[in-house]
Amino acid sequence: MLLQGKKLLITGVLMDSSIAFHVAKLAQEEGAEVVLTSFGRAMKITQSIAKRLPSTPPVIELDVTNQEHLDSLAERLTEHVDHLDGVLHSIGFAPPGAFNFLEATWQDVATALHASAYSLKALSVAALPLMSNGGSVVGLTFDAKFAWPVYDWMGVAKAAFESTSRYCARDLGPKGVRVNLVAAGPVRTTAAKSVPGFELFEESWDTRAPLGWNVDDAVPAAKACVALLSDWFPATTAEIIHVDGGVHAMGQ
């Protein structure tokens, strides 16, 4: 099995339709031991959804914008695993004001950047004490090369996220940790539902994708994440793998 004996930390499981849920499911099916994170009111949701996985994993509290949570992460994880081989960063948040580019306040933007970009570095560093034998950090992005309709400051945050992944790859590579991203096409997830007008992507993506695209199918993106969390990409880091049906390579 692809992940036999691996121990993984997976963030962002809120729905059984989410990419993170399917990463956790596939990872368990491929032999991995999984720990999930959640926080606040979402904890009960994640704990409930976790029961739909092949094996119910523990759920620990982690708000990536809370330094105390980050500082204690490694210690709290050792109650469940003795080390980590991989981490999935499936975290993004922006307040409603961030989806109006010209009228957004700095506080709106700062919140989006903190939760959606800086958090990749914060989570990677927090998990690092348990990755002494190296490992893989995988994040989820939405191709930030373009100014997408309605995405606004979240798009800027994703551009920062992608840049952050390259710097993380530079500084964590000597420690044996690979850092890569999966740029998925639109999937109907909690994050997508929080973006006003996200259906604009859903309506056009399938017709633009050479391979076609199903907004209700998170499995293709999840498979890419699982592959990157495995040992099958031992010399790949600072990469963005597109799982979008090919839209990223097409003209208008």
PDB file of N, CA and C in Angstrom, residues 100-177:
ATOM      1  N   ASN A 100     -14.474  41.955  -1.770  1.00  0.00           N
ATOM      2  CA  ASN A 100     -14.700  43.199  -2.509  1.00  0.00           C
ATOM      3  C   ASN A 100     -13.341  43.883  -2.583  1.00  0.00           C
ATOM      4  N   PHE A 101     -12.674  43.740  -3.714  1.00  0.00           N
ATOM      5  CA  PHE A 101     -11.257  44.105  -3.795  1.00  0.00           C
ATOM      6  C   PHE A 101     -10.990  45.559  -3.448  1.00  0.00           C
ATOM      7  N   LEU A 102     -11.751  46.475  -4.001  1.00  0.00           N
ATOM      8  CA  LEU A 102     -11.469  47.893  -3.811  1.00  0.00           C
ATOM      9  C   LEU A 102     -11.928  48.426  -2.463  1.00  0.00           C
ATOM     10  N   GLU A 103     -12.878  47.777  -1.852  1.00  0.00           N
ATOM     11  CA  GLU A 103     -13.413  48.286  -0.593  1.00  0.00           C
ATOM     12  C   GLU A 103     -12.921  47.520   0.635  1.00  0.00           C
ATOM     13  N   ALA A 104     -12.187  46.444   0.449  1.00  0.00           N
ATOM     14  CA  ALA A 104     -11.700  45.658   1.587  1.00  0.00           C
ATOM     15  C   ALA A 104     -10.794  46.500   2.478  1.00  0.00           C
ATOM     16  N   THR A 105     -10.923  46.311   3.779  1.00  0.00           N
ATOM     17  CA  THR A 105     -10.043  46.987   4.726  1.00  0.00           C
ATOM     18  C   THR A 105      -8.769  46.170   4.928  1.00  0.00           C
ATOM     19  N   TRP A 106      -7.752  46.815   5.506  1.00  0.00           N
ATOM     20  CA  TRP A 106      -6.537  46.085   5.800  1.00  0.00           C
ATOM     21  C   TRP A 106      -6.805  44.940   6.776  1.00  0.00           C
ATOM     22  N   GLN A 107      -7.727  45.146   7.707  1.00  0.00           N
ATOM     23  CA  GLN A 107      -8.038  44.083   8.654  1.00  0.00           C
ATOM     24  C   GLN A 107      -8.610  42.864   7.932  1.00  0.00           C
ATOM     25  N   ASP A 108      -9.472  43.109   6.944  1.00  0.00           N
ATOM     26  CA  ASP A 108      -9.988  42.002   6.127  1.00  0.00           C
ATOM     27  C   ASP A 108      -8.843  41.248   5.463  1.00  0.00           C
ATOM     28  N   VAL A 109      -7.952  42.023   4.854  1.00  0.00           N
ATOM     29  CA  VAL A 109      -6.837  41.435   4.102  1.00  0.00           C
ATOM     30  C   VAL A 109      -5.868  40.721   5.040  1.00  0.00           C
ATOM     31  N   ALA A 110      -5.567  41.362   6.166  1.00  0.00           N
ATOM     32  CA  ALA A 110      -4.625  40.765   7.123  1.00  0.00           C
ATOM     33  C   ALA A 110      -5.149  39.431   7.643  1.00  0.00           C
ATOM     34  N   THR A 111      -6.447  39.364   7.898  1.00  0.00           N
ATOM     35  CA  THR A 111      -7.040  38.115   8.365  1.00  0.00           C
ATOM     36  C   THR A 111      -6.898  37.025   7.311  1.00  0.00           C
ATOM     37  N   ALA A 112      -7.168  37.371   6.051  1.00  0.00           N
ATOM     38  CA  ALA A 112      -7.055  36.401   4.963  1.00  0.00           C
ATOM     39  C   ALA A 112      -5.620  35.910   4.800  1.00  0.00           C
ATOM     40  N   LEU A 113      -4.668  36.827   4.848  1.00  0.00           N
ATOM     41  CA  LEU A 113      -3.260  36.449   4.683  1.00  0.00           C
ATOM     42  C   LEU A 113      -2.771  35.589   5.845  1.00  0.00           C
ATOM     43  N   HIS A 114      -3.195  35.929   7.051  1.00  0.00           N
ATOM     44  CA  HIS A 114      -2.766  35.171   8.230  1.00  0.00           C
ATOM     45  C   HIS A 114      -3.287  33.736   8.158  1.00  0.00           C
ATOM     46  N   ALA A 115      -4.588  33.587   7.947  1.00  0.00           N
ATOM     47  CA  ALA A 115      -5.197  32.263   7.974  1.00  0.00           C
ATOM     48  C   ALA A 115      -4.871  31.437   6.737  1.00  0.00           C
ATOM     49  N   SER A 116      -4.698  32.094   5.600  1.00  0.00           N
ATOM     50  CA  SER A 116      -4.626  31.372   4.335  1.00  0.00           C
ATOM     51  C   SER A 116      -3.230  31.270   3.740  1.00  0.00           C
ATOM     52  N   ALA A 117      -2.270  32.058   4.210  1.00  0.00           N
ATOM     53  CA  ALA A 117      -0.921  32.026   3.638  1.00  0.00           C
ATOM     54  C   ALA A 117       0.148  31.791   4.702  1.00  0.00           C
ATOM     55  N   TYR A 118       0.227  32.695   5.675  1.00  0.00           N
ATOM     56  CA  TYR A 118       1.221  32.545   6.743  1.00  0.00           C
ATOM     57  C   TYR A 118       1.043  31.213   7.470  1.00  0.00           C
ATOM     58  N   SER A 119      -0.183  30.724   7.519  1.00  0.00           N
ATOM     59  CA  SER A 119      -0.471  29.484   8.246  1.00  0.00           C
ATOM     60  C   SER A 119       0.287  28.290   7.699  1.00  0.00           C
ATOM     61  N   LEU A 120       0.678  28.313   6.426  1.00  0.00           N
ATOM     62  CA  LEU A 120       1.453  27.195   5.886  1.00  0.00           C
ATOM     63  C   LEU A 120       2.812  27.110   6.579  1.00  0.00           C
ATOM     64  N   LYS A 121       3.469  28.246   6.724  1.00  0.00           N
ATOM     65  CA  LYS A 121       4.740  28.267   7.451  1.00  0.00           C
ATOM     66  C   LYS A 121       4.520  27.911   8.909  1.00  0.00           C
ATOM     67  N   ALA A 122       3.498  28.490   9.515  1.00  0.00           N
ATOM     68  CA  ALA A 122       3.240  28.253  10.932  1.00  0.00           C
ATOM     69  C   ALA A 122       2.969  26.782  11.211  1.00  0.00           C
ATOM     70  N   LEU A 123       2.135  26.154  10.398  1.00  0.00           N
ATOM     71  CA  LEU A 123       1.810  24.746  10.589  1.00  0.00           C
ATOM     72  C   LEU A 123       3.025  23.855  10.340  1.00  0.00           C
ATOM     73  N   SER A 124       3.787  24.164   9.304  1.00  0.00           N
ATOM     74  CA  SER A 124       4.972  23.360   8.987  1.00  0.00           C
ATOM     75  C   SER A 124       5.977  23.396  10.123  1.00  0.00           C
ATOM     76  N   VAL A 125       6.235  24.586  10.657  1.00  0.00           N
ATOM     77  CA  VAL A 125       7.192  24.728  11.762  1.00  0.00           C
ATOM     78  C   VAL A 125       6.671  24.039  13.020  1.00  0.00           C
ATOM     79  N   ALA A 126       5.362  24.139  13.266  1.00  0.00           N
ATOM     80  CA  ALA A 126       4.787  23.503  14.457  1.00  0.00           C
ATOM     81  C   ALA A 126       4.892  21.989  14.386  1.00  0.00           C
ATOM     82  N   ALA A 127       4.776  21.431  13.186  1.00  0.00           N
ATOM     83  CA  ALA A 127       4.844  19.976  13.021  1.00  0.00           C
ATOM     84  C   ALA A 127       6.278  19.460  12.918  1.00  0.00           C
ATOM     85  N   LEU A 128       7.215  20.344  12.635  1.00  0.00           N
ATOM     86  CA  LEU A 128       8.595  19.947  12.354  1.00  0.00           C
ATOM     87  C   LEU A 128       9.247  19.090  13.441  1.00  0.00           C
ATOM     88  N   PRO A 129       9.030  19.357  14.741  1.00  0.00           N
ATOM     89  CA  PRO A 129       9.672  18.512  15.757  1.00  0.00           C
ATOM     90  C   PRO A 129       9.336  17.027  15.634  1.00  0.00           C
ATOM     91  N   LEU A 130       8.219  16.700  15.017  1.00  0.00           N
ATOM     92  CA  LEU A 130       7.825  15.299  14.850  1.00  0.00           C
ATOM     93  C   LEU A 130       8.222  14.745  13.485  1.00  0.00           C
ATOM     94  N   MET A 131       8.948  15.554  12.693  1.00  0.00           N
ATOM     95  CA  MET A 131       9.352  15.125  11.349  1.00  0.00           C
ATOM     96  C   MET A 131      10.871  15.042  11.247  1.00  0.00           C
ATOM     97  N   SER A 132      11.495  14.515  12.293  1.00  0.00           N
ATOM     98  CA  SER A 132      12.954  14.449  12.334  1.00  0.00           C
ATOM     99  C   SER A 132      13.517  13.528  11.252  1.00  0.00           C
ATOM    100  N   ASN A 133      12.705  12.611  10.755  1.00  0.00           N
ATOM    101  CA  ASN A 133      13.145  11.722   9.678  1.00  0.00           C
ATOM    102  C   ASN A 133      12.713  12.225   8.307  1.00  0.00           C
ATOM    103  N   GLY A 134      12.280  13.479   8.247  1.00  0.00           N
ATOM    104  CA  GLY A 134      11.816  14.048   6.991  1.00  0.00           C
ATOM    105  C   GLY A 134      10.345  13.756   6.764  1.00  0.00           C
ATOM    106  N   GLY A 135       9.851  14.164   5.622  1.00  0.00           N
ATOM    107  CA  GLY A 135       8.442  13.932   5.326  1.00  0.00           C
ATOM    108  C   GLY A 135       7.948  14.849   4.236  1.00  0.00           C
ATOM    109  N   SER A 136       6.635  15.016   4.193  1.00  0.00           N
ATOM    110  CA  SER A 136       6.010  15.767   3.116  1.00  0.00           C
ATOM    111  C   SER A 136       4.920  16.675   3.667  1.00  0.00           C
ATOM    112  N   VAL A 137       4.946  17.933   3.253  1.00  0.00           N
ATOM    113  CA  VAL A 137       3.872  18.875   3.537  1.00  0.00           C
ATOM    114  C   VAL A 137       3.172  19.164   2.212  1.00  0.00           C
ATOM    115  N   VAL A 138       1.868  18.998   2.196  1.00  0.00           N
ATOM    116  CA  VAL A 138       1.084  19.237   0.975  1.00  0.00           C
ATOM    117  C   VAL A 138      -0.005  20.251   1.286  1.00  0.00           C
ATOM    118  N   GLY A 139      -0.139  21.253   0.432  1.00  0.00           N
ATOM    119  CA  GLY A 139      -1.171  22.266   0.598  1.00  0.00           C
ATOM    120  C   GLY A 139      -2.092  22.313  -0.604  1.00  0.00           C
ATOM    121  N   LEU A 140      -3.253  22.891  -0.414  1.00  0.00           N
ATOM    122  CA  LEU A 140      -4.237  23.015  -1.485  1.00  0.00           C
ATOM    123  C   LEU A 140      -4.367  24.480  -1.893  1.00  0.00           C
ATOM    124  N   THR A 141      -4.297  24.720  -3.191  1.00  0.00           N
ATOM    125  CA  THR A 141      -4.401  26.088  -3.686  1.00  0.00           C
ATOM    126  C   THR A 141      -5.403  26.157  -4.831  1.00  0.00           C
ATOM    127  N   PHE A 142      -5.709  27.370  -5.242  1.00  0.00           N
ATOM    128  CA  PHE A 142      -6.544  27.622  -6.417  1.00  0.00           C
ATOM    129  C   PHE A 142      -5.723  28.569  -7.277  1.00  0.00           C
ATOM    130  N   ASP A 143      -5.252  28.061  -8.394  1.00  0.00           N
ATOM    131  CA  ASP A 143      -4.243  28.711  -9.235  1.00  0.00           C
ATOM    132  C   ASP A 143      -4.266  30.239  -9.154  1.00  0.00           C
ATOM    133  N   ALA A 144      -3.176  30.799  -8.600  1.00  0.00           N
ATOM    134  CA  ALA A 144      -3.138  32.233  -8.295  1.00  0.00           C
ATOM    135  C   ALA A 144      -2.457  33.075  -9.369  1.00  0.00           C
ATOM    136  N   LYS A 145      -2.275  32.502 -10.551  1.00  0.00           N
ATOM    137  CA  LYS A 145      -1.642  33.274 -11.625  1.00  0.00           C
ATOM    138  C   LYS A 145      -2.582  34.317 -12.214  1.00  0.00           C
ATOM    139  N   PHE A 146      -3.872  34.142 -11.951  1.00  0.00           N
ATOM    140  CA  PHE A 146      -4.868  34.981 -12.612  1.00  0.00           C
ATOM    141  C   PHE A 146      -5.663  35.805 -11.607  1.00  0.00           C
ATOM    142  N   ALA A 147      -6.269  36.894 -12.099  1.00  0.00           N
ATOM    143  CA  ALA A 147      -7.244  37.649 -11.313  1.00  0.00           C
ATOM    144  C   ALA A 147      -8.609  37.050 -11.623  1.00  0.00           C
ATOM    145  N   TRP A 148      -9.037  36.112 -10.771  1.00  0.00           N
ATOM    146  CA  TRP A 148     -10.296  35.417 -11.002  1.00  0.00           C
ATOM    147  C   TRP A 148     -11.490  36.308 -10.660  1.00  0.00           C
ATOM    148  N   PRO A 149     -12.635  36.073 -11.304  1.00  0.00           N
ATOM    149  CA  PRO A 149     -13.860  36.763 -10.869  1.00  0.00           C
ATOM    150  C   PRO A 149     -14.165  36.403  -9.413  1.00  0.00           C
ATOM    151  N   VAL A 150     -14.620  37.341  -8.650  1.00  0.00           N
ATOM    152  CA  VAL A 150     -15.122  37.218  -7.271  1.00  0.00           C
ATOM    153  C   VAL A 150     -14.093  36.790  -6.220  1.00  0.00           C
ATOM    154  N   TYR A 151     -12.919  36.286  -6.617  1.00  0.00           N
ATOM    155  CA  TYR A 151     -11.993  35.728  -5.619  1.00  0.00           C
ATOM    156  C   TYR A 151     -11.246  36.824  -4.855  1.00  0.00           C
ATOM    157  N   ASP A 152     -10.924  37.907  -5.526  1.00  0.00           N
ATOM    158  CA  ASP A 152     -10.410  39.137  -4.918  1.00  0.00           C
ATOM    159  C   ASP A 152      -9.249  38.897  -3.944  1.00  0.00           C
ATOM    160  N   TRP A 153      -9.356  39.345  -2.681  1.00  0.00           N
ATOM    161  CA  TRP A 153      -8.201  39.247  -1.782  1.00  0.00           C
ATOM    162  C   TRP A 153      -7.865  37.815  -1.390  1.00  0.00           C
ATOM    163  N   MET A 154      -8.810  36.902  -1.544  1.00  0.00           N
ATOM    164  CA  MET A 154      -8.473  35.504  -1.336  1.00  0.00           C
ATOM    165  C   MET A 154      -7.519  35.034  -2.427  1.00  0.00           C
ATOM    166  N   GLY A 155      -7.681  35.579  -3.623  1.00  0.00           N
ATOM    167  CA  GLY A 155      -6.741  35.273  -4.692  1.00  0.00           C
ATOM    168  C   GLY A 155      -5.346  35.787  -4.377  1.00  0.00           C
ATOM    169  N   VAL A 156      -5.284  36.985  -3.798  1.00  0.00           N
ATOM    170  CA  VAL A 156      -3.990  37.530  -3.371  1.00  0.00           C
ATOM    171  C   VAL A 156      -3.390  36.652  -2.276  1.00  0.00           C
ATOM    172  N   ALA A 157      -4.244  36.202  -1.349  1.00  0.00           N
ATOM    173  CA  ALA A 157      -3.757  35.324  -0.282  1.00  0.00           C
ATOM    174  C   ALA A 157      -3.228  34.018  -0.856  1.00  0.00           C
ATOM    175  N   LYS A 158      -3.884  33.482  -1.883  1.00  0.00           N
ATOM    176  CA  LYS A 158      -3.397  32.246  -2.502  1.00  0.00           C
ATOM    177  C   LYS A 158      -2.071  32.470  -3.218  1.00  0.00           C
ATOM    178  N   ALA A 159      -1.886  33.658  -3.810  1.00  0.00           N
ATOM    179  CA  ALA A 159      -0.594  33.970  -4.422  1.00  0.00           C
ATOM    180  C   ALA A 159       0.500  33.983  -3.351  1.00  0.00           C
ATOM    181  N   ALA A 160       0.185  34.576  -2.201  1.00  0.00           N
ATOM    182  CA  ALA A 160       1.132  34.574  -1.081  1.00  0.00           C
ATOM    183  C   ALA A 160       1.363  33.161  -0.572  1.00  0.00           C
ATOM    184  N   PHE A 161       0.315  32.358  -0.550  1.00  0.00           N
ATOM    185  CA  PHE A 161       0.406  30.957  -0.124  1.00  0.00           C
ATOM    186  C   PHE A 161       1.361  30.184  -1.027  1.00  0.00           C
ATOM    187  N   GLU A 162       1.226  30.388  -2.327  1.00  0.00           N
ATOM    188  CA  GLU A 162       2.094  29.688  -3.272  1.00  0.00           C
ATOM    189  C   GLU A 162       3.549  30.122  -3.114  1.00  0.00           C
ATOM    190  N   SER A 163       3.772  31.408  -2.899  1.00  0.00           N
ATOM    191  CA  SER A 163       5.124  31.892  -2.649  1.00  0.00           C
ATOM    192  C   SER A 163       5.666  31.333  -1.335  1.00  0.00           C
ATOM    193  N   THR A 164       4.815  31.299  -0.317  1.00  0.00           N
ATOM    194  CA  THR A 164       5.218  30.748   0.977  1.00  0.00           C
ATOM    195  C   THR A 164       5.666  29.299   0.838  1.00  0.00           C
ATOM    196  N   SER A 165       4.980  28.544  -0.008  1.00  0.00           N
ATOM    197  CA  SER A 165       5.350  27.138  -0.184  1.00  0.00           C
ATOM    198  C   SER A 165       6.763  26.996  -0.749  1.00  0.00           C
ATOM    199  N   ARG A 166       7.139  27.919  -1.617  1.00  0.00           N
ATOM    200  CA  ARG A 166       8.486  27.843  -2.191  1.00  0.00           C
ATOM    201  C   ARG A 166       9.552  28.162  -1.142  1.00  0.00           C
ATOM    202  N   TYR A 167       9.291  29.152  -0.301  1.00  0.00           N
ATOM    203  CA  TYR A 167      10.245  29.477   0.758  1.00  0.00           C
ATOM    204  C   TYR A 167      10.304  28.360   1.800  1.00  0.00           C
ATOM    205  N   CYS A 168       9.157  27.761   2.095  1.00  0.00           N
ATOM    206  CA  CYS A 168       9.162  26.616   3.012  1.00  0.00           C
ATOM    207  C   CYS A 168       9.977  25.466   2.417  1.00  0.00           C
ATOM    208  N   ALA A 169       9.798  25.239   1.114  1.00  0.00           N
ATOM    209  CA  ALA A 169      10.560  24.181   0.454  1.00  0.00           C
ATOM    210  C   ALA A 169      12.061  24.456   0.553  1.00  0.00           C
ATOM    211  N   ARG A 170      12.433  25.707   0.380  1.00  0.00           N
ATOM    212  CA  ARG A 170      13.858  26.075   0.477  1.00  0.00           C
ATOM    213  C   ARG A 170      14.423  25.792   1.857  1.00  0.00           C
ATOM    214  N   ASP A 171      13.684  26.190   2.896  1.00  0.00           N
ATOM    215  CA  ASP A 171      14.231  26.120   4.253  1.00  0.00           C
ATOM    216  C   ASP A 171      14.011  24.769   4.926  1.00  0.00           C
ATOM    217  N   LEU A 172      13.010  24.019   4.477  1.00  0.00           N
ATOM    218  CA  LEU A 172      12.748  22.716   5.086  1.00  0.00           C
ATOM    219  C   LEU A 172      13.402  21.573   4.316  1.00  0.00           C
ATOM    220  N   GLY A 173      13.783  21.840   3.068  1.00  0.00           N
ATOM    221  CA  GLY A 173      14.446  20.805   2.266  1.00  0.00           C
ATOM    222  C   GLY A 173      15.675  20.208   2.934  1.00  0.00           C
ATOM    223  N   PRO A 174      16.568  21.040   3.496  1.00  0.00           N
ATOM    224  CA  PRO A 174      17.742  20.475   4.181  1.00  0.00           C
ATOM    225  C   PRO A 174      17.391  19.591   5.375  1.00  0.00           C
ATOM    226  N   LYS A 175      16.163  19.710   5.859  1.00  0.00           N
ATOM    227  CA  LYS A 175      15.700  18.872   6.973  1.00  0.00           C
ATOM    228  C   LYS A 175      14.955  17.639   6.471  1.00  0.00           C
ATOM    229  N   GLY A 176      14.978  17.457   5.154  1.00  0.00           N
ATOM    230  CA  GLY A 176      14.348  16.282   4.566  1.00  0.00           C
ATOM    231  C   GLY A 176      12.855  16.400   4.353  1.00  0.00           C
ATOM    232  N   VAL A 177      12.329  17.615   4.447  1.00  0.00           N
ATOM    233  CA  VAL A 177      10.881  17.823   4.306  1.00  0.00           C
ATOM    234  C   VAL A 177      10.581  18.460   2.951  1.00  0.00           C
TER     235      VAL A 177
END
